[in-house]
PDB file of C-alpha atoms in Angstrom:
ATOM      1  CA  UNK P   1     -17.040 -74.505-171.324  1.00  0.00           C
ATOM      2  CA  UNK P   2     -17.668 -78.005-172.640  1.00  0.00           C
ATOM      3  CA  UNK P   3     -19.037 -80.165-169.827  1.00  0.00           C
ATOM      4  CA  UNK P   4     -18.287 -83.446-171.589  1.00  0.00           C
ATOM      5  CA  UNK P   5     -14.849 -84.977-171.132  1.00  0.00           C
ATOM      6  CA  UNK P   6     -12.646 -84.978-174.196  1.00  0.00           C
ATOM      7  CA  UNK P   7     -10.824 -88.297-174.061  1.00  0.00           C
ATOM      8  CA  UNK P   8      -9.112 -87.729-177.430  1.00  0.00           C
ATOM      9  CA  UNK P   9      -7.353 -84.665-176.028  1.00  0.00           C
ATOM     10  CA  UNK P  10      -6.536 -86.634-172.885  1.00  0.00           C
ATOM     11  CA  UNK P  11      -4.960 -89.402-174.987  1.00  0.00           C
ATOM     12  CA  UNK P  12      -2.721 -86.835-176.715  1.00  0.00           C
ATOM     13  CA  UNK P  13      -1.652 -85.457-173.339  1.00  0.00           C
ATOM     14  CA  UNK P  14      -0.959 -88.985-172.091  1.00  0.00           C
ATOM     15  CA  UNK P  15       1.303 -89.609-175.097  1.00  0.00           C
ATOM     16  CA  UNK P  16       3.142 -86.349-174.422  1.00  0.00           C
ATOM     17  CA  UNK P  17       3.564 -87.247-170.736  1.00  0.00           C
ATOM     18  CA  UNK P  18       4.859 -90.699-171.672  1.00  0.00           C
ATOM     19  CA  UNK P  19       7.448 -89.177-174.020  1.00  0.00           C
ATOM     20  CA  UNK P  20       8.521 -86.739-171.340  1.00  0.00           C
ATOM     21  CA  UNK P  21       8.643 -89.201-168.435  1.00  0.00           C
ATOM     22  CA  UNK P  22       8.948 -92.809-169.651  1.00  0.00           C
ATOM     23  CA  UNK P  23      10.058 -92.873-173.299  1.00  0.00           C
ATOM     24  CA  UNK P  24      13.202 -94.947-172.787  1.00  0.00           C
ATOM     25  CA  UNK P  25      13.896 -98.076-170.791  1.00  0.00           C
ATOM     26  CA  UNK P  26      17.193 -98.275-168.942  1.00  0.00           C
ATOM     27  CA  UNK P  27      18.809-101.511-170.144  1.00  0.00           C
ATOM     28  CA  UNK P  28      19.050-104.216-167.512  1.00  0.00           C
ATOM     29  CA  UNK P  29      16.541-102.516-165.190  1.00  0.00           C
ATOM     30  CA  UNK P  30      12.806-102.040-164.915  1.00  0.00           C
ATOM     31  CA  UNK P  31      13.236 -98.247-164.813  1.00  0.00           C
ATOM     32  CA  UNK P  32      12.176 -95.866-167.542  1.00  0.00           C
ATOM     33  CA  UNK P  33      13.157 -92.267-168.160  1.00  0.00           C
ATOM     34  CA  UNK P  34      11.986 -89.701-170.657  1.00  0.00           C
ATOM     35  CA  UNK P  35      12.991 -86.505-172.335  1.00  0.00           C
ATOM     36  CA  UNK P  36      12.345 -84.567-169.115  1.00  0.00           C
ATOM     37  CA  UNK P  37      15.174 -86.434-167.395  1.00  0.00           C
ATOM     38  CA  UNK P  38      17.500 -86.191-170.395  1.00  0.00           C
ATOM     39  CA  UNK P  39      16.870 -82.464-170.842  1.00  0.00           C
ATOM     40  CA  UNK P  40      17.510 -81.994-167.125  1.00  0.00           C
ATOM     41  CA  UNK P  41      21.072 -83.168-167.684  1.00  0.00           C
ATOM     42  CA  UNK P  42      21.771 -80.054-169.788  1.00  0.00           C
ATOM     43  CA  UNK P  43      23.106 -77.432-167.369  1.00  0.00           C
ATOM     44  CA  UNK P  44      21.245 -74.153-167.164  1.00  0.00           C
ATOM     45  CA  UNK P  45      18.502 -74.549-169.745  1.00  0.00           C
ATOM     46  CA  UNK P  46      17.526 -78.217-169.648  1.00  0.00           C
ATOM     47  CA  UNK P  47      15.026 -78.002-166.794  1.00  0.00           C
ATOM     48  CA  UNK P  48      13.539 -74.811-168.228  1.00  0.00           C
ATOM     49  CA  UNK P  49      13.035 -76.539-171.599  1.00  0.00           C
ATOM     50  CA  UNK P  50      11.398 -79.520-169.891  1.00  0.00           C
ATOM     51  CA  UNK P  51       9.005 -77.146-168.110  1.00  0.00           C
ATOM     52  CA  UNK P  52       7.369 -76.109-171.401  1.00  0.00           C
ATOM     53  CA  UNK P  53       5.492 -79.381-172.097  1.00  0.00           C
ATOM     54  CA  UNK P  54       4.631 -79.630-168.400  1.00  0.00           C
ATOM     55  CA  UNK P  55       3.070 -76.167-168.518  1.00  0.00           C
ATOM     56  CA  UNK P  56       1.194 -77.155-171.690  1.00  0.00           C
ATOM     57  CA  UNK P  57      -0.369 -80.118-169.863  1.00  0.00           C
ATOM     58  CA  UNK P  58      -1.555 -77.781-167.096  1.00  0.00           C
ATOM     59  CA  UNK P  59      -2.899 -75.278-169.655  1.00  0.00           C
ATOM     60  CA  UNK P  60      -4.813 -77.993-171.508  1.00  0.00           C
ATOM     61  CA  UNK P  61      -6.154 -79.283-168.185  1.00  0.00           C
ATOM     62  CA  UNK P  62      -7.466 -75.786-167.485  1.00  0.00           C
ATOM     63  CA  UNK P  63      -9.052 -75.616-170.936  1.00  0.00           C
ATOM     64  CA  UNK P  64     -10.690 -78.993-170.308  1.00  0.00           C
ATOM     65  CA  UNK P  65     -12.319 -77.687-167.122  1.00  0.00           C
ATOM     66  CA  UNK P  66     -10.104 -79.157-164.408  1.00  0.00           C
ATOM     67  CA  UNK P  67     -11.100 -77.544-161.077  1.00  0.00           C
ATOM     68  CA  UNK P  68      -8.795 -74.917-159.624  1.00  0.00           C
ATOM     69  CA  UNK P  69      -7.629 -77.007-156.641  1.00  0.00           C
ATOM     70  CA  UNK P  70      -6.515 -79.785-159.009  1.00  0.00           C
ATOM     71  CA  UNK P  71      -4.768 -77.268-161.268  1.00  0.00           C
ATOM     72  CA  UNK P  72      -2.909 -76.078-158.180  1.00  0.00           C
ATOM     73  CA  UNK P  73      -1.825 -79.680-157.479  1.00  0.00           C
ATOM     74  CA  UNK P  74      -0.553 -79.908-161.046  1.00  0.00           C
ATOM     75  CA  UNK P  75       1.295 -76.613-160.643  1.00  0.00           C
ATOM     76  CA  UNK P  76       2.915 -77.819-157.432  1.00  0.00           C
ATOM     77  CA  UNK P  77       4.037 -80.996-159.222  1.00  0.00           C
ATOM     78  CA  UNK P  78       5.638 -78.866-161.954  1.00  0.00           C
ATOM     79  CA  UNK P  79       7.289 -76.546-159.430  1.00  0.00           C
ATOM     80  CA  UNK P  80       8.711 -79.432-157.401  1.00  0.00           C
ATOM     81  CA  UNK P  81       9.939 -81.148-160.562  1.00  0.00           C
ATOM     82  CA  UNK P  82      11.603 -77.929-161.743  1.00  0.00           C
ATOM     83  CA  UNK P  83      13.075 -76.846-158.401  1.00  0.00           C
ATOM     84  CA  UNK P  84      14.409 -80.192-157.224  1.00  0.00           C
ATOM     85  CA  UNK P  85      15.348 -81.243-160.760  1.00  0.00           C
ATOM     86  CA  UNK P  86      17.560 -78.155-161.023  1.00  0.00           C
ATOM     87  CA  UNK P  87      19.909 -79.512-158.346  1.00  0.00           C
ATOM     88  CA  UNK P  88      22.849 -81.142-160.121  1.00  0.00           C
ATOM     89  CA  UNK P  89      23.003 -84.955-160.045  1.00  0.00           C
ATOM     90  CA  UNK P  90      20.628 -85.536-157.094  1.00  0.00           C
ATOM     91  CA  UNK P  91      17.951 -83.508-158.853  1.00  0.00           C
ATOM     92  CA  UNK P  92      18.375 -85.547-161.994  1.00  0.00           C
ATOM     93  CA  UNK P  93      17.897 -88.762-160.024  1.00  0.00           C
ATOM     94  CA  UNK P  94      14.794 -87.307-158.362  1.00  0.00           C
ATOM     95  CA  UNK P  95      13.487 -86.174-161.738  1.00  0.00           C
ATOM     96  CA  UNK P  96      13.831 -89.690-163.139  1.00  0.00           C
ATOM     97  CA  UNK P  97      11.567 -91.047-160.401  1.00  0.00           C
ATOM     98  CA  UNK P  98       9.070 -88.240-159.778  1.00  0.00           C
ATOM     99  CA  UNK P  99       7.456 -88.148-163.256  1.00  0.00           C
ATOM    100  CA  UNK P 100       5.434 -84.955-162.803  1.00  0.00           C
ATOM    101  CA  UNK P 101       3.890 -85.074-166.278  1.00  0.00           C
ATOM    102  CA  UNK P 102       2.418 -88.535-165.750  1.00  0.00           C
ATOM    103  CA  UNK P 103       1.158 -87.455-162.321  1.00  0.00           C
ATOM    104  CA  UNK P 104      -0.525 -84.402-163.838  1.00  0.00           C
ATOM    105  CA  UNK P 105      -2.207 -86.343-166.624  1.00  0.00           C
ATOM    106  CA  UNK P 106      -3.421 -88.874-164.032  1.00  0.00           C
ATOM    107  CA  UNK P 107      -5.042 -86.009-162.085  1.00  0.00           C
ATOM    108  CA  UNK P 108      -6.801 -84.894-165.271  1.00  0.00           C
ATOM    109  CA  UNK P 109      -7.859 -88.449-166.215  1.00  0.00           C
ATOM    110  CA  UNK P 110      -9.352 -89.061-162.772  1.00  0.00           C
ATOM    111  CA  UNK P 111     -11.398 -85.861-163.018  1.00  0.00           C
ATOM    112  CA  UNK P 112     -12.589 -86.562-166.575  1.00  0.00           C
ATOM    113  CA  UNK P 113     -13.605 -90.112-165.688  1.00  0.00           C
ATOM    114  CA  UNK P 114     -15.501 -88.834-162.646  1.00  0.00           C
ATOM    115  CA  UNK P 115     -17.324 -86.276-164.798  1.00  0.00           C
ATOM    116  CA  UNK P 116     -18.134 -88.876-167.471  1.00  0.00           C
ATOM    117  CA  UNK P 117     -19.523 -91.248-164.840  1.00  0.00           C
ATOM    118  CA  UNK P 118     -21.773 -88.572-163.364  1.00  0.00           C
ATOM    119  CA  UNK P 119     -22.952 -87.031-166.659  1.00  0.00           C
ATOM    120  CA  UNK P 120     -26.726 -86.875-166.969  1.00  0.00           C
ATOM    121  CA  UNK P 121     -28.447 -88.306-170.072  1.00  0.00           C
ATOM    122  CA  UNK P 122     -28.941 -84.769-171.441  1.00  0.00           C
ATOM    123  CA  UNK P 123     -25.179 -84.220-171.271  1.00  0.00           C
ATOM    124  CA  UNK P 124     -24.264 -87.310-173.274  1.00  0.00           C
ATOM    125  CA  UNK P 125     -22.247 -86.729-176.420  1.00  0.00           C
ATOM    126  CA  UNK P 126     -24.215 -86.369-179.672  1.00  0.00           C
ATOM    127  CA  UNK P 127     -24.199 -89.283-182.097  1.00  0.00           C
ATOM    128  CA  UNK P 128     -21.378 -89.300-184.629  1.00  0.00           C
ATOM    129  CA  UNK P 129     -22.195 -86.830-187.380  1.00  0.00           C
ATOM    130  CA  UNK P 130     -24.628 -84.938-185.179  1.00  0.00           C
ATOM    131  CA  UNK P 131     -23.988 -81.503-183.809  1.00  0.00           C
ATOM    132  CA  UNK P 132     -24.785 -77.861-184.224  1.00  0.00           C
ATOM    133  CA  UNK P 133     -23.941 -77.846-187.930  1.00  0.00           C
ATOM    134  CA  UNK P 134     -25.201 -81.289-188.882  1.00  0.00           C
ATOM    135  CA  UNK P 135     -27.368 -82.029-191.905  1.00  0.00           C
ATOM    136  CA  UNK P 136     -30.419 -81.974-189.606  1.00  0.00           C
ATOM    137  CA  UNK P 137     -30.277 -78.189-189.627  1.00  0.00           C
ATOM    138  CA  UNK P 138     -31.524 -77.250-193.117  1.00  0.00           C
ATOM    139  CA  UNK P 139     -31.167 -73.565-192.396  1.00  0.00           C
ATOM    140  CA  UNK P 140     -27.432 -74.049-192.021  1.00  0.00           C
ATOM    141  CA  UNK P 141     -26.871 -75.537-195.440  1.00  0.00           C
ATOM    142  CA  UNK P 142     -27.427 -79.148-194.431  1.00  0.00           C
ATOM    143  CA  UNK P 143     -29.167 -81.583-196.728  1.00  0.00           C
ATOM    144  CA  UNK P 144     -32.044 -82.887-194.551  1.00  0.00           C
TER     145      UNK P 144
END
């Protein structure tokens, strides 16, 4: 497992969460909704379709080393979003305000920032161009 936070992957997840939860402004208000809310309006399959990107965020969080208790929090957010969002009309209103994807990415960001702040000097990221297969390893075909 990589102990260093991957903020590029986090940025991609944040963009996905924004598309799902806050992609569109509601004219004349300060409220924003996303594809999650719009998909939830489709009876039967909409909430199930919206669960796929939410599950992907949790999976990526796991791959990025998020601790189990925080993964559980993310899972609960997804379950609440799915269960309550499945209720016609009231669930759609709840879904527009709950924004589970943004909550889950915030949980991941908080953990990654904490890990980055507590990383020891030996855990710091290698300089750009450096790594296991850099040119400083002549035995691996590099040009040093």
